[in-house]
Short mmCIF file of C-alpha atoms in Angstrom, two decimals:
data_model
loop_
_atom_site.label_atom_id
_atom_site.label_comp_id
_atom_site.label_asym_id
_atom_site.label_seq_id
_atom_site.Cartn_x
_atom_site.Cartn_y
_atom_site.Cartn_z
CA MET E 1 0.00 0.00 0.00
CA ALA E 2 1.06 3.60 -0.52
CA THR E 3 2.59 5.37 2.45
CA VAL E 4 -0.08 6.88 4.64
CA SER E 5 -0.06 10.67 4.54
CA PRO E 6 -0.52 12.58 7.80
CA THR E 7 -4.14 13.05 8.83
CA PRO E 8 -5.50 16.50 7.98
CA LEU E 9 -6.48 18.29 11.17
CA LEU E 10 -9.66 19.77 9.64
CA LYS E 11 -9.45 22.50 12.24
CA ASP E 12 -11.66 24.83 10.22
CA GLU E 13 -14.09 22.07 9.31
CA LEU E 14 -14.88 20.46 12.67
CA ASP E 15 -16.71 21.54 15.82
CA ILE E 16 -16.43 19.77 19.17
CA VAL E 17 -19.82 19.61 20.93
CA ILE E 18 -19.88 19.13 24.72
CA PRO E 19 -23.04 18.95 26.85
CA THR E 20 -22.43 19.85 30.49
CA ILE E 21 -23.79 21.03 33.84
CA ARG E 22 -20.37 21.73 35.41
CA ASN E 23 -17.06 23.54 34.98
CA LEU E 24 -15.06 22.11 32.12
CA ASP E 25 -11.77 21.39 33.92
CA PHE E 26 -11.53 18.13 31.97
CA LEU E 27 -10.53 20.20 28.90
CA GLU E 28 -7.08 20.80 30.42
CA MET E 29 -6.19 17.18 29.73
CA TRP E 30 -7.48 17.46 26.16
CA ARG E 31 -5.74 20.79 25.47
CA PRO E 32 -2.98 19.35 23.21
CA PHE E 33 -5.64 17.77 21.00
CA PHE E 34 -8.64 20.12 21.24
CA GLN E 35 -7.14 23.60 21.44
CA PRO E 36 -6.99 24.19 17.64
CA TYR E 37 -10.73 23.55 17.32
CA HIS E 38 -13.89 25.53 17.91
CA LEU E 39 -16.00 24.19 20.81
CA ILE E 40 -19.79 24.36 21.10
CA ILE E 41 -20.79 23.94 24.75
CA VAL E 42 -24.43 23.16 25.47
CA GLN E 43 -25.15 23.98 29.09
CA ASP E 44 -27.93 21.88 30.55
CA GLY E 45 -29.91 22.60 33.72
CA ASP E 46 -30.02 25.99 35.46
CA PRO E 47 -29.15 28.69 32.88
CA SER E 48 -28.15 31.16 35.61
CA LYS E 49 -25.25 28.94 36.69
CA VAL E 50 -21.90 30.12 35.34
CA ILE E 51 -19.85 27.40 33.66
CA LYS E 52 -16.10 27.97 33.74
CA VAL E 53 -14.07 27.05 30.65
CA PRO E 54 -10.26 26.92 30.89
CA GLU E 55 -8.33 29.82 29.31
CA GLY E 56 -7.29 29.65 25.68
CA PHE E 57 -10.16 27.66 24.15
CA ASP E 58 -12.22 29.09 21.31
CA TYR E 59 -15.83 28.37 22.24
CA GLU E 60 -19.45 29.44 22.15
CA LEU E 61 -21.78 28.44 24.98
CA TYR E 62 -25.55 28.00 24.76
CA ASN E 63 -27.83 27.59 27.78
CA ARG E 64 -31.57 26.92 27.90
CA ASN E 65 -32.40 30.61 27.50
CA ASP E 66 -30.32 30.74 24.31
CA ILE E 67 -32.00 27.60 22.95
CA ASN E 68 -35.45 29.12 23.61
CA ARG E 69 -34.41 32.43 22.03
CA ILE E 70 -32.94 30.84 18.90
CA LEU E 71 -35.60 28.20 18.28
CA GLY E 72 -38.70 29.88 19.75
CA PRO E 73 -41.61 27.42 20.02
CA LYS E 74 -39.52 24.77 18.22
CA ALA E 75 -37.25 24.61 21.29
CA SER E 76 -39.73 22.05 22.58
CA CYS E 77 -37.87 19.40 20.57
CA ILE E 78 -34.64 19.91 22.58
CA SER E 79 -34.44 17.88 25.79
CA PHE E 80 -33.86 19.53 29.17
CA LYS E 81 -31.95 18.01 32.12
CA ASP E 82 -30.50 15.32 29.90
CA SER E 83 -27.34 15.15 27.81
CA ALA E 84 -29.64 14.74 24.78
CA CYS E 85 -29.52 18.56 24.68
CA ARG E 86 -26.16 18.16 22.89
CA CYS E 87 -27.93 17.79 19.55
CA PHE E 88 -28.73 21.52 19.67
CA GLY E 89 -24.99 21.98 19.12
CA TYR E 90 -25.15 19.86 15.96
CA MET E 91 -27.90 22.09 14.65
CA VAL E 92 -26.18 25.45 15.23
CA SER E 93 -22.77 24.28 13.99
CA LYS E 94 -21.72 25.51 10.58
CA LYS E 95 -18.98 22.93 10.11
CA LYS E 96 -18.82 19.77 8.01
CA TYR E 97 -17.82 17.47 10.88
CA ILE E 98 -18.84 17.10 14.53
CA TYR E 99 -17.05 15.38 17.38
CA THR E 100 -19.02 15.02 20.61
CA ILE E 101 -17.60 13.95 23.96
CA ASP E 102 -18.85 13.84 27.55
CA ASP E 103 -17.17 15.84 30.31
CA ASP E 104 -16.26 12.69 32.28
CA CYS E 105 -14.20 11.32 29.39
CA PHE E 106 -10.45 11.66 29.71
CA VAL E 107 -7.49 10.91 27.44
CA ALA E 108 -6.81 7.16 27.31
CA LYS E 109 -3.46 5.47 26.76
CA ASP E 110 -2.74 2.82 24.15
CA PRO E 111 -1.01 -0.44 25.20
CA SER E 112 2.41 1.18 24.69
CA GLY E 113 1.51 3.91 27.21
CA LYS E 114 1.11 6.66 24.62
CA ASP E 115 -1.74 9.19 24.92
CA ILE E 116 -4.46 8.47 22.35
CA ASN E 117 -5.47 11.40 20.17
CA ALA E 118 -9.11 10.29 19.86
CA LEU E 119 -10.07 13.15 17.58
CA GLU E 120 -7.33 12.39 15.06
CA GLN E 121 -8.44 8.75 14.85
CA HIS E 122 -12.09 9.78 14.35
CA ILE E 123 -10.99 12.06 11.51
CA LYS E 124 -9.08 9.15 9.93
CA ASN E 125 -12.19 6.97 10.22
CA LEU E 126 -14.43 9.61 8.63
CA LEU E 127 -12.05 10.37 5.76
CA CYS E 128 -11.65 6.69 4.81
CA PRO E 129 -14.46 4.76 3.10
CA SER E 130 -16.61 2.13 4.81
CA THR E 131 -17.44 -1.36 3.54
CA PRO E 132 -20.99 -2.14 4.75
CA PHE E 133 -21.94 -4.52 1.91
CA PHE E 134 -19.33 -7.23 2.40
CA PHE E 135 -17.37 -7.99 5.57
CA ASN E 136 -13.57 -7.86 5.43
CA THR E 137 -12.04 -10.38 7.86
CA LEU E 138 -9.00 -8.14 8.43
CA TYR E 139 -11.45 -5.42 9.52
CA ASP E 140 -10.74 -1.96 8.10
CA PRO E 141 -8.94 -2.61 4.80
CA TYR E 142 -7.87 1.03 4.44
CA ARG E 143 -5.66 1.01 7.54
CA ASP E 144 -1.91 0.91 7.22
CA GLY E 145 -0.77 -2.72 7.11
CA ALA E 146 -4.19 -4.13 6.12
CA ASP E 147 -6.01 -4.67 2.85
CA PHE E 148 -8.90 -6.53 1.30
CA VAL E 149 -8.53 -10.27 1.75
CA ARG E 150 -8.69 -12.93 -0.95
CA GLY E 151 -12.27 -13.44 -2.06
CA TYR E 152 -13.33 -9.84 -1.50
CA PRO E 153 -15.22 -8.64 -4.61
CA PHE E 154 -13.24 -6.03 -6.54
CA SER E 155 -16.45 -4.21 -7.45
CA LEU E 156 -16.99 -3.36 -3.74
CA ARG E 157 -13.43 -2.32 -2.88
CA GLU E 158 -14.03 1.39 -3.42
CA GLY E 159 -16.34 1.35 -0.41
CA VAL E 160 -18.85 4.07 0.42
CA PRO E 161 -18.54 7.43 2.21
CA THR E 162 -18.29 7.13 6.00
CA ALA E 163 -20.98 9.11 7.82
CA VAL E 164 -20.37 8.02 11.44
CA SER E 165 -17.33 7.06 13.53
CA HIS E 166 -18.30 5.41 16.83
CA GLY E 167 -15.49 5.25 19.39
CA LEU E 168 -15.21 3.11 22.53
CA TRP E 169 -14.21 3.48 26.18
CA LEU E 170 -11.67 2.05 28.58
CA ASN E 171 -12.35 1.81 32.32
CA ILE E 172 -16.12 2.31 32.91
CA PRO E 173 -18.04 0.44 30.18
CA ASP E 174 -21.28 1.86 28.80
CA TYR E 175 -23.62 -0.60 30.53
CA ASP E 176 -27.32 -0.35 31.26
CA ALA E 177 -28.53 -0.20 34.86
CA PRO E 178 -29.28 -3.94 35.37
CA THR E 179 -25.80 -4.84 34.12
CA GLN E 180 -24.23 -2.11 36.28
CA LEU E 181 -26.07 -3.50 39.32
CA VAL E 182 -24.86 -7.07 38.87
CA LYS E 183 -21.31 -6.10 37.85
CA PRO E 184 -20.55 -2.98 39.89
CA LEU E 185 -16.78 -3.50 39.81
CA GLU E 186 -16.38 -4.48 36.16
CA ARG E 187 -13.94 -2.32 34.21
CA ASN E 188 -13.02 -2.51 30.56
CA THR E 189 -9.27 -3.07 30.25
CA ARG E 190 -9.36 -4.66 26.80
CA TYR E 191 -7.84 -2.48 24.12
CA VAL E 192 -8.84 -4.00 20.79
CA ASP E 193 -6.86 -2.48 17.93
CA ALA E 194 -9.65 -2.71 15.37
CA ILE E 195 -12.05 -0.59 13.36
CA MET E 196 -14.86 -2.17 11.42
CA SER E 197 -17.76 -1.16 9.20
CA ILE E 198 -21.08 -2.19 10.68
CA PRO E 199 -22.74 -4.34 8.00
CA LYS E 200 -25.78 -3.12 6.12
CA GLY E 201 -28.98 -4.29 7.81
CA THR E 202 -27.33 -4.55 11.24
CA LEU E 203 -28.36 -2.17 14.02
CA PHE E 204 -26.04 -1.27 16.90
CA PRO E 205 -26.18 0.59 20.23
CA MET E 206 -24.68 4.01 19.46
CA CYS E 207 -23.10 5.70 22.47
CA GLY E 208 -22.87 9.48 22.26
CA MET E 209 -19.93 10.04 24.60
CA ASN E 210 -17.13 9.49 22.05
CA LEU E 211 -18.73 9.98 18.64
CA ALA E 212 -17.92 11.77 15.39
CA PHE E 213 -19.94 12.21 12.24
CA ASN E 214 -20.09 13.98 8.91
CA ARG E 215 -22.74 16.61 9.50
CA GLU E 216 -23.24 17.24 5.78
CA LEU E 217 -23.92 13.57 5.08
CA ILE E 218 -26.03 12.60 8.10
CA GLY E 219 -26.51 15.61 10.43
CA PRO E 220 -30.32 15.89 10.34
CA ALA E 221 -30.67 12.25 11.51
CA MET E 222 -28.60 12.91 14.67
CA TYR E 223 -31.60 13.95 16.75
CA PHE E 224 -31.26 12.74 20.34
CA GLY E 225 -35.00 12.60 20.97
CA LEU E 226 -37.16 13.72 23.90
CA MET E 227 -35.48 12.68 27.15
CA GLY E 228 -35.11 13.86 30.72
CA ASP E 229 -37.32 16.52 32.28
CA GLY E 230 -41.03 15.86 31.73
CA GLN E 231 -40.37 12.69 29.70
CA PRO E 232 -40.96 9.07 30.78
CA ILE E 233 -37.48 7.96 29.67
CA GLY E 234 -33.80 8.86 29.68
CA ARG E 235 -30.49 7.36 28.52
CA TYR E 236 -31.96 6.31 25.18
CA ASP E 237 -31.14 9.56 23.40
CA ASP E 238 -28.03 8.32 21.59
CA MET E 239 -29.63 4.90 21.04
CA TRP E 240 -32.61 6.48 19.23
CA ALA E 241 -30.29 8.62 17.12
CA GLY E 242 -28.17 5.57 16.31
CA TRP E 243 -31.10 3.43 15.17
CA CYS E 244 -32.54 6.19 12.97
CA THR E 245 -29.10 7.05 11.60
CA LYS E 246 -28.20 3.46 10.76
CA VAL E 247 -31.47 2.82 8.92
CA ILE E 248 -30.93 6.01 6.90
CA CYS E 249 -27.25 5.26 6.19
CA ASP E 250 -28.24 1.80 4.94
CA HIS E 251 -30.86 3.34 2.66
CA LEU E 252 -28.60 6.08 1.28
CA GLY E 253 -25.55 3.85 0.87
CA LEU E 254 -23.43 5.42 3.63
CA GLY E 255 -21.11 3.75 6.13
CA VAL E 256 -20.85 3.55 9.92
CA LYS E 257 -17.60 2.53 11.62
CA THR E 258 -17.04 1.35 15.19
CA GLY E 259 -13.92 0.53 17.21
CA LEU E 260 -10.95 2.85 17.69
CA PRO E 261 -10.48 5.41 19.16
CA TYR E 262 -10.76 4.74 22.89
CA ILE E 263 -11.26 7.38 25.55
CA TRP E 264 -10.98 6.84 29.35
CA HIS E 265 -14.46 6.94 30.87
CA SER E 266 -13.75 8.14 34.38
CA LYS E 267 -16.88 7.68 36.44
CA ALA E 268 -19.85 5.37 36.62
CA SER E 269 -23.27 6.98 36.87
CA ASN E 270 -25.57 5.84 39.67
CA PRO E 271 -27.22 2.55 38.62
CA PHE E 272 -30.38 3.22 40.67
CA VAL E 273 -30.87 6.62 39.05
CA ASN E 274 -30.14 5.02 35.69
CA LEU E 275 -32.68 2.26 36.29
CA LYS E 276 -35.37 4.85 36.90
CA LYS E 277 -34.46 6.59 33.62
CA GLU E 278 -34.11 3.41 31.58
CA TYR E 279 -36.92 1.36 33.08
CA LYS E 280 -39.46 1.93 30.29
CA GLY E 281 -36.83 1.85 27.56
CA ILE E 282 -35.61 -1.57 28.61
CA TYR E 283 -38.92 -3.16 27.75
CA TRP E 284 -39.95 -0.76 24.97
CA GLN E 285 -36.76 -1.61 23.17
CA GLU E 286 -37.99 -5.16 22.63
CA GLU E 287 -40.55 -3.59 20.28
CA LEU E 288 -38.34 -0.76 19.03
CA ILE E 289 -35.65 -3.04 17.61
CA PRO E 290 -38.05 -5.15 15.47
CA PHE E 291 -39.60 -1.85 14.33
CA PHE E 292 -36.26 -0.46 13.12
CA GLN E 293 -35.30 -3.81 11.61
CA SER E 294 -38.43 -3.73 9.48
CA VAL E 295 -38.44 -0.03 8.48
CA THR E 296 -38.28 0.37 4.72
CA LEU E 297 -37.81 3.75 3.09
CA PRO E 298 -39.28 4.46 -0.36
CA LYS E 299 -37.01 5.25 -3.33
CA ASP E 300 -38.08 8.90 -3.37
CA CYS E 301 -36.48 9.42 0.07
CA THR E 302 -33.25 10.80 -1.38
CA THR E 303 -32.21 13.18 1.41
CA VAL E 304 -31.65 12.60 5.11
CA GLN E 305 -34.52 14.98 5.87
CA LYS E 306 -36.99 13.07 3.67
CA CYS E 307 -35.87 9.77 5.22
CA TYR E 308 -36.24 11.17 8.73
CA ILE E 309 -39.74 12.52 8.13
CA GLU E 310 -40.73 9.13 6.69
CA ILE E 311 -39.39 7.35 9.81
CA SER E 312 -41.36 9.78 12.00
CA LYS E 313 -44.57 8.80 10.16
CA GLN E 314 -43.84 5.12 10.71
CA VAL E 315 -43.05 5.78 14.39
CA LYS E 316 -46.46 7.36 14.78
CA ALA E 317 -48.26 4.61 12.87
CA LYS E 318 -46.55 1.62 14.49
CA LEU E 319 -45.11 2.73 17.85
CA GLY E 320 -47.88 5.13 18.85
CA LYS E 321 -49.84 2.15 20.14
CA VAL E 322 -46.91 0.99 22.32
CA ASP E 323 -47.13 4.26 24.26
CA ASP E 324 -48.41 7.79 23.62
CA TYR E 325 -44.82 8.99 24.21
CA PHE E 326 -43.99 7.83 20.66
CA ASN E 327 -46.68 10.11 19.20
CA LYS E 328 -45.00 13.03 20.99
CA LEU E 329 -41.59 11.85 19.83
CA ALA E 330 -42.76 11.54 16.20
CA ASP E 331 -44.04 15.14 16.32
CA ALA E 332 -40.75 16.29 17.87
CA MET E 333 -38.83 14.55 15.06
CA VAL E 334 -40.72 16.68 12.52
CA THR E 335 -40.14 19.84 14.60
CA TRP E 336 -36.42 19.01 14.76
CA ILE E 337 -36.19 18.77 10.95
CA GLU E 338 -38.09 22.06 10.54
CA ALA E 339 -35.73 23.76 13.01
CA TRP E 340 -32.68 22.19 11.32
CA ASP E 341 -33.76 23.49 7.91
CA GLU E 342 -34.45 26.98 9.30
CA LEU E 343 -30.96 27.21 10.81
CA ASN E 344 -29.33 25.49 7.83
CA PRO E 345 -30.99 26.92 4.72
CA SER E 346 -30.82 25.17 1.35
CA GLY E 347 -27.08 25.54 0.69
CA ALA E 348 -26.30 23.51 3.79
CA LYS E 349 -29.10 20.98 3.39
CA SER E 350 -27.86 17.46 2.96
CA ALA E 351 -27.20 16.74 -0.67
CA GLU E 352 -29.40 14.39 -2.68
CA LEU E 353 -27.60 11.08 -2.69
CA PRO E 354 -27.90 8.40 -5.34
CA ASN E 355 -29.42 6.05 -2.79
CA GLY E 356 -29.28 2.32 -2.93
CA ALA E 357 -25.70 1.85 -4.08
CA ALA E 358 -25.21 -1.93 -4.03
CA LYS E 359 -28.70 -2.49 -2.65
#
């Protein structure tokens, strides 16, 4: 393979979105990697609280008052008292790429003891194609030292554009409350040096705490739902976005990667509080997953927005009877798209894609 050129920093093309309720001291550790970039901080909870950001970072900060001012009545689609509020940052960004990280995520070390530049690895993932239509047993064939194995069809070796890069976590794993309760001391110490394309037709649990995506390709699908204050559910914000996004990526012929990079997830959230938030989701999801597995999008859904509106209609028709919450969520999905298009007029709307490549 040709020598791998250094990864472009994309410092003028990427925003880092951080939802928070506290001072952002954790940025000190990330300074060597994050300082060149613009940060969008979405402050959750009490808007009168002052959030301190370390010196020297270029950032804009939005609290609930700002969200209400910018979106007006459409602000109802943005969650309150839940990290789902981060998706407001995706909407107001003007950049091509987004990286989002939680404020309890620190810099991890690779097995050789070297600090991992998570953002650089996400950029590599997003700039390389994905291979969702045929699995490569050496995982990502575009990595240095790997390639397509014998028997891999040449017609599929170009791959497809990568829309999402889903990173992982060392230390505290992203478990649900029942798993946390039965394994309170479990820590993830396994560093797996692999990146893979999630196959077409396969859903996955998307965690929002170490996640990057191409906003131009998939941005409008990255809605983190109605969670938290006044809602019957929490901690399913990123899951909902992941299921919708994957169905749309599959339809439009886009790729989703998972694996590297790792971050160090520093603290476990309270499993009893989590159980209260997740309780309904844990059993609703037994109906949600078959729903997403059976969603089909018509050929005329050629943009992310059209796909998303179509999913919202199917949510109302098929999940509304599971619980009235899904009728509210379906309406909020439409509101989200309207707000997205208002803040991102036609030039920035997601391009029409020749959907169904290798369908």
